[in-house]
Amino acid sequence: MKQTNMDLKTAIRQANGIVIVGHYNPDGDAVGSTMGLKYLLANMGKAADVIYPNAYAQNLKWMDPDGSVLIYNGNTAKCQALIARADLIFCLDFQALGRTDAMTQPLTESRAFKVLIDHHIGPALDEFDLCFSETAVSSTCEKLYQTIAAELDVALVDKRVASCLYAGICTDTGSFSYACRHAGLFRIVAELIDRGADTVRIHRAIFDTFSASRMHLLGYCLHKKLVVMPEYGTAYISLDIEEMERFHYQAGDLEGVVNYALGIEGVSFAAFFTQRQNRIRVSLRSKGEVDVNEFARQHFNGGGHKNAAGGSAFESLSETLARFERLVPDFYTHEIQPKRAALPPIFTL
Ligand code: 5GP
Ligand code: MN
């Protein structure tokens, strides 16, 4: 981290132009943390602009009812001007500026005071002036709440802030099914409920608002595209652009699909490959101690967490899948098999 002794409260008080940035393909935690922080700063009398590199899913739009979020891809000049003018930039839910795609260069060139709030492995400390980064938490939204409590004032968390933070926590834990073993998370959730988060309505807004074509696309993935490699405890799904267009793909439609592959008994490693304009996006998931972060780093120019990571490949889809299939036996021998052997396969009391 750069040499600085300015604390968060002072940085906010002194700021004249504040920008809040989320990562490429912003998910529930990215939108929840950035919008939650925007509303929190508003409660401190400070305006801020939220900018994402690209579009985000329809089922998260309720967090920005005024449509205030700026998408860099499509509003480049305006976003560049805001970044150049900013003297305080918050980077939420990513660990290195490179996760912001085309925004990487303007953010790197900006001389603004940069604050990182995140929960990914390996934060690029030299890119930020102040870091609140911890991998043991469920989500950036949980880390943001802790940071508000430690550095600012939880009284600033009103219903809007609480609702956004709850949204990020529930999406990043798969509705409280992973990354949520610690009781402290549930104490924070209880405080968010006390401060106005309506958990039932938030779940309905996020998880019960898919289009019929998204459901057909999911059905197609599971019925026609799921490849199981039982001897390696591995399963994967892939989609090319033609298939995505056939099902009228919209941003966010593929969120969570990889988890279905991981839901198979005996599968500890799941992958999902999607063809994009200039690359193949790779999503990786694992169970228990099996670490996919390192696999994403080594083989797919990516990273993330132990149980959820992602990256990109710059070959054709078929070449990527063939390479993945060649990598799996070795990954099984060195990672899946030994880590699985350490745990009984079925949970018992
Ligand atoms: P997803 O599969 O949902 O896109 O991403 C899973 C996790 O891996 C997320 O926490 C995400 O931040 C991280 N991740 C996804 N893509 C990349 C990438 O290209 N680089 C790095 N370092 N992390 C990624
Ligand atoms: Mn997150």
XYZ file of C-alpha atoms and ligand atoms in Angstrom:
374
model
C 0.000 0.000 0.000
C 1.168 3.507 -0.717
C 2.512 5.554 2.167
C -0.450 7.431 3.633
C -1.844 8.279 7.002
C -5.232 9.636 5.996
C -8.137 7.742 7.549
C -11.379 6.951 5.761
C -13.490 9.580 7.500
C -11.018 12.338 6.659
C -10.695 11.161 3.055
C -14.481 11.355 2.644
C -14.783 14.715 4.425
C -12.100 16.299 2.256
C -13.299 14.890 -1.067
C -14.810 17.115 -3.729
C -15.393 14.482 -6.414
C -16.133 10.862 -5.462
C -16.343 7.919 -7.853
C -17.300 4.362 -6.838
C -16.195 1.590 -9.172
C -17.395 -2.015 -9.514
C -15.811 -4.854 -11.488
C -16.480 -6.192 -14.991
C -19.774 -8.144 -15.103
C -20.969 -6.641 -11.812
C -22.747 -9.219 -9.652
C -25.026 -8.809 -6.610
C -22.117 -8.091 -4.272
C -20.625 -5.509 -6.637
C -23.935 -3.695 -7.156
C -24.967 -4.054 -3.495
C -21.682 -2.695 -2.132
C -21.311 0.180 -4.621
C -24.932 1.340 -4.348
C -24.941 0.779 -0.568
C -21.854 2.994 -0.305
C -23.373 5.624 -2.611
C -26.451 5.879 -0.338
C -24.255 5.878 2.776
C -22.177 8.777 1.411
C -25.413 10.608 0.545
C -26.378 10.242 4.212
C -23.053 11.971 5.002
C -23.936 14.806 2.611
C -21.550 13.589 -0.105
C -22.576 12.855 -3.696
C -20.806 10.065 -5.590
C -20.977 8.587 -9.085
C -21.114 4.802 -9.458
C -19.430 3.467 -12.607
C -19.258 -0.144 -13.890
C -17.234 -1.328 -16.897
C -20.260 -3.045 -18.482
C -23.962 -3.710 -18.018
C -25.409 -5.583 -15.075
C -28.371 -7.885 -14.624
C -31.996 -6.773 -14.646
C -32.740 -8.452 -11.299
C -30.334 -6.045 -9.536
C -31.781 -2.837 -11.033
C -34.082 -2.240 -8.034
C -30.986 -1.065 -6.168
C -30.723 1.878 -8.578
C -34.330 2.960 -9.164
C -33.214 6.341 -10.588
C -30.923 4.721 -13.168
C -27.997 6.729 -11.834
C -25.303 4.081 -12.483
C -23.009 4.900 -15.398
C -21.783 2.135 -17.700
C -18.296 2.938 -18.997
C -18.793 0.914 -22.133
C -21.161 3.338 -23.914
C -20.556 6.499 -21.803
C -16.778 6.457 -22.052
C -16.116 10.200 -22.386
C -18.395 11.153 -19.482
C -16.951 8.409 -17.257
C -13.374 9.369 -18.137
C -14.121 12.985 -17.205
C -15.597 11.926 -13.838
C -12.597 9.692 -13.096
C -10.127 12.434 -14.113
C -11.935 14.981 -11.910
C -12.333 12.680 -8.887
C -10.115 13.133 -5.847
C -11.490 10.026 -4.090
C -12.142 6.699 -5.812
C -13.630 3.654 -4.080
C -12.873 0.268 -5.641
C -15.317 -2.342 -4.393
C -15.481 -6.112 -4.812
C -12.280 -6.562 -6.826
C -8.662 -6.846 -5.787
C -6.781 -5.236 -8.684
C -7.585 -2.463 -11.163
C -7.193 -4.968 -14.019
C -10.616 -6.405 -13.082
C -12.255 -3.257 -14.479
C -11.488 -4.081 -18.120
C -11.325 -0.886 -20.226
C -11.437 1.279 -17.076
C -8.039 -0.041 -15.974
C -6.059 2.671 -17.753
C -8.009 5.764 -16.626
C -8.126 4.397 -13.074
C -4.398 3.691 -13.061
C -3.636 7.170 -14.399
C -5.908 8.890 -11.868
C -4.103 10.631 -8.999
C -7.168 10.364 -6.751
C -6.930 8.845 -3.270
C -7.956 5.218 -3.885
C -9.746 3.106 -1.290
C -10.143 -0.655 -1.700
C -12.912 -2.536 0.098
C -12.906 -6.191 -0.929
C -12.709 -9.876 -0.015
C -10.651 -11.439 -2.823
C -7.336 -13.221 -2.446
C -4.209 -11.216 -3.281
C -5.132 -7.500 -3.209
C -2.778 -5.343 -5.344
C -1.772 -3.184 -2.361
C 0.459 -0.852 -4.376
C -2.534 0.258 -6.478
C -4.446 1.680 -3.475
C -3.922 4.282 -0.743
C -6.160 2.619 1.843
C -7.216 -1.054 1.898
C -9.977 -2.819 3.810
C -9.484 -6.299 2.442
C -10.138 -9.642 4.105
C -10.768 -13.040 2.543
C -12.434 -14.573 5.621
C -15.652 -12.567 5.145
C -18.550 -13.696 2.978
C -18.678 -10.693 0.727
C -17.593 -7.138 0.080
C -20.938 -6.045 1.553
C -20.066 -7.720 4.857
C -16.620 -6.086 4.796
C -18.223 -2.736 3.996
C -20.558 -3.026 6.993
C -17.594 -3.854 9.263
C -15.711 -0.884 7.810
C -18.652 1.451 8.407
C -18.844 0.216 12.012
C -15.100 0.606 12.610
C -14.369 3.821 10.680
C -17.636 5.724 10.296
C -20.968 5.267 12.079
C -23.554 2.472 11.727
C -26.270 5.086 12.324
C -25.603 6.086 8.683
C -27.018 2.703 7.575
C -30.646 3.363 6.693
C -33.138 1.105 4.907
C -31.610 1.739 1.439
C -28.066 1.019 2.580
C -29.151 -2.030 4.610
C -31.126 -3.453 1.670
C -28.190 -3.136 -0.748
C -25.732 -4.691 1.721
C -28.132 -7.553 2.426
C -28.483 -8.154 -1.337
C -24.706 -8.527 -1.729
C -24.425 -10.850 1.242
C -27.226 -13.129 0.117
C -25.998 -13.350 -3.492
C -22.332 -13.960 -2.572
C -23.312 -16.738 -0.147
C -25.746 -18.414 -2.564
C -28.622 -17.500 -0.219
C -26.600 -18.466 2.848
C -25.360 -21.807 1.564
C -21.580 -21.161 1.375
C -18.972 -18.713 2.740
C -21.262 -18.224 5.733
C -19.948 -20.412 8.547
C -19.082 -17.556 10.906
C -21.678 -16.308 13.375
C -20.476 -12.701 12.963
C -22.079 -12.613 9.513
C -25.485 -13.427 10.974
C -25.052 -10.742 13.636
C -24.477 -8.249 10.828
C -27.507 -9.613 8.951
C -29.577 -9.160 12.121
C -28.432 -5.525 12.289
C -29.316 -5.029 8.612
C -32.807 -6.381 9.298
C -33.092 -4.046 12.317
C -32.119 -1.186 9.997
C -34.865 -1.984 7.506
C -33.724 -4.727 5.092
C -36.808 -6.702 4.026
C -35.189 -10.090 3.433
C -38.211 -11.774 1.843
C -38.848 -8.996 -0.690
C -35.142 -8.775 -1.529
C -34.936 -12.532 -2.193
C -38.023 -12.324 -4.393
C -36.620 -9.354 -6.342
C -33.320 -11.128 -7.000
C -34.238 -14.781 -7.416
C -37.848 -14.850 -8.643
C -37.679 -12.408 -11.538
C -36.023 -14.406 -14.334
C -37.348 -14.335 -17.881
C -38.858 -17.501 -19.337
C -36.046 -17.618 -21.925
C -33.459 -17.656 -19.119
C -35.215 -20.696 -17.674
C -35.179 -22.355 -21.112
C -31.460 -21.564 -21.416
C -30.817 -23.117 -17.995
C -32.805 -26.203 -19.023
C -30.777 -26.445 -22.237
C -27.494 -26.204 -20.277
C -28.519 -28.989 -17.916
C -30.165 -31.276 -20.457
C -27.852 -30.864 -23.444
C -24.584 -29.283 -22.358
C -23.620 -30.804 -19.008
C -20.515 -32.996 -19.228
C -19.754 -35.122 -16.155
C -16.328 -36.690 -15.638
C -17.209 -38.936 -12.661
C -13.777 -40.518 -12.448
C -12.357 -37.035 -11.733
C -15.152 -35.621 -9.567
C -15.562 -32.920 -12.222
C -18.448 -31.539 -14.300
C -18.613 -28.698 -16.794
C -20.998 -26.819 -19.069
C -20.162 -24.698 -22.112
C -22.108 -22.317 -24.346
C -21.171 -20.657 -27.621
C -22.523 -17.323 -28.863
C -25.045 -18.945 -31.218
C -26.569 -20.902 -28.324
C -26.743 -17.808 -26.139
C -28.441 -15.825 -28.916
C -30.892 -18.670 -29.559
C -32.139 -18.207 -25.982
C -32.126 -14.372 -26.148
C -29.285 -14.099 -23.642
C -29.335 -10.984 -21.413
C -26.682 -9.865 -18.905
C -27.064 -11.949 -15.744
C -28.944 -14.870 -17.348
C -26.039 -17.234 -16.721
C -25.449 -16.206 -13.105
C -25.504 -19.338 -10.943
C -25.593 -21.895 -13.772
C -22.181 -23.296 -12.771
C -23.557 -24.166 -9.327
C -25.899 -26.750 -10.857
C -22.896 -28.678 -12.149
C -21.386 -28.549 -8.657
C -24.677 -29.778 -7.179
C -24.070 -33.326 -8.404
C -23.078 -35.831 -5.714
C -19.442 -36.811 -6.066
C -18.582 -33.667 -8.064
C -16.106 -31.394 -6.260
C -15.016 -29.251 -9.201
C -17.294 -27.511 -11.701
C -16.563 -25.241 -14.632
C -18.666 -23.131 -16.967
C -17.306 -21.800 -20.268
C -19.037 -19.071 -22.260
C -17.921 -17.664 -25.564
C -17.675 -13.839 -25.619
C -16.661 -11.403 -28.366
C -12.909 -11.731 -27.921
C -12.414 -14.437 -25.297
C -13.814 -17.430 -23.491
C -15.064 -16.598 -19.989
C -14.373 -19.287 -17.445
C -16.248 -19.712 -14.146
C -14.947 -22.232 -11.638
C -16.515 -23.583 -8.451
C -15.448 -26.192 -5.900
C -16.571 -27.861 -2.724
C -14.743 -27.929 0.609
C -10.980 -27.567 0.568
C -10.551 -27.974 -3.200
C -8.929 -24.690 -4.325
C -9.951 -23.302 -7.714
C -8.331 -19.866 -7.236
C -4.883 -21.233 -8.044
C -6.244 -23.216 -11.022
C -7.816 -20.009 -12.411
C -4.558 -18.110 -11.919
C -2.322 -20.718 -13.485
C -4.423 -21.718 -16.460
C -6.990 -18.996 -17.168
C -5.381 -15.613 -16.384
C -7.743 -15.177 -13.462
C -8.272 -15.701 -9.766
C -10.940 -15.211 -7.104
C -11.571 -17.299 -4.007
C -10.862 -20.869 -2.934
C -14.356 -22.092 -3.884
C -15.287 -19.584 -6.609
C -12.928 -18.203 -9.197
C -12.965 -17.051 -12.784
C -10.770 -16.108 -15.678
C -10.466 -15.987 -19.451
C -9.017 -18.071 -22.266
C -7.906 -16.629 -25.577
C -8.342 -19.716 -27.742
C -11.454 -21.066 -29.482
C -14.140 -22.646 -27.308
C -13.270 -26.153 -28.524
C -9.547 -25.600 -27.862
C -10.361 -24.282 -24.388
C -12.517 -27.314 -23.576
C -9.875 -29.721 -24.905
C -7.204 -27.993 -22.795
C -9.472 -28.116 -19.740
C -10.059 -31.842 -20.222
C -6.285 -32.377 -20.436
C -5.746 -30.388 -17.202
C -8.409 -32.199 -15.167
C -6.615 -35.547 -14.499
C -3.604 -33.782 -13.012
C -5.806 -31.408 -10.984
C -7.706 -34.450 -9.711
C -4.509 -36.198 -8.613
C -2.936 -33.184 -6.918
C -5.916 -31.230 -5.573
C -9.326 -32.894 -5.748
C -8.456 -36.392 -4.628
C -6.203 -35.510 -1.638
C -8.539 -32.744 -0.376
C -11.599 -34.950 -0.745
C -9.899 -37.819 1.045
C -9.510 -35.588 4.107
C -13.282 -35.320 4.581
C -15.998 -37.965 4.891
C -18.099 -37.771 1.678
C -21.466 -37.572 3.463
C -22.179 -35.192 6.318
C -23.020 -36.959 9.570
C -23.533 -35.754 13.097
P -17.755 -15.712 -11.537
O -17.508 -17.135 -11.879
O -19.008 -15.557 -10.743
O -17.622 -14.782 -12.697
O -16.572 -15.299 -10.575
C -16.299 -16.041 -9.427
C -15.303 -15.331 -8.572
O -14.054 -15.241 -9.232
C -15.723 -13.926 -8.243
O -15.408 -13.673 -6.900
C -14.898 -13.079 -9.139
O -14.624 -11.869 -8.529
C -13.651 -13.900 -9.385
N -13.222 -13.711 -10.775
C -13.988 -13.884 -11.868
N -13.289 -13.605 -12.986
C -12.055 -13.240 -12.601
C -10.879 -12.816 -13.310
O -10.837 -12.724 -14.528
N -9.787 -12.509 -12.540
C -9.803 -12.608 -11.184
N -8.689 -12.298 -10.515
N -10.890 -12.992 -10.493
C -12.009 -13.305 -11.184
Mn -17.982 -10.449 -3.905
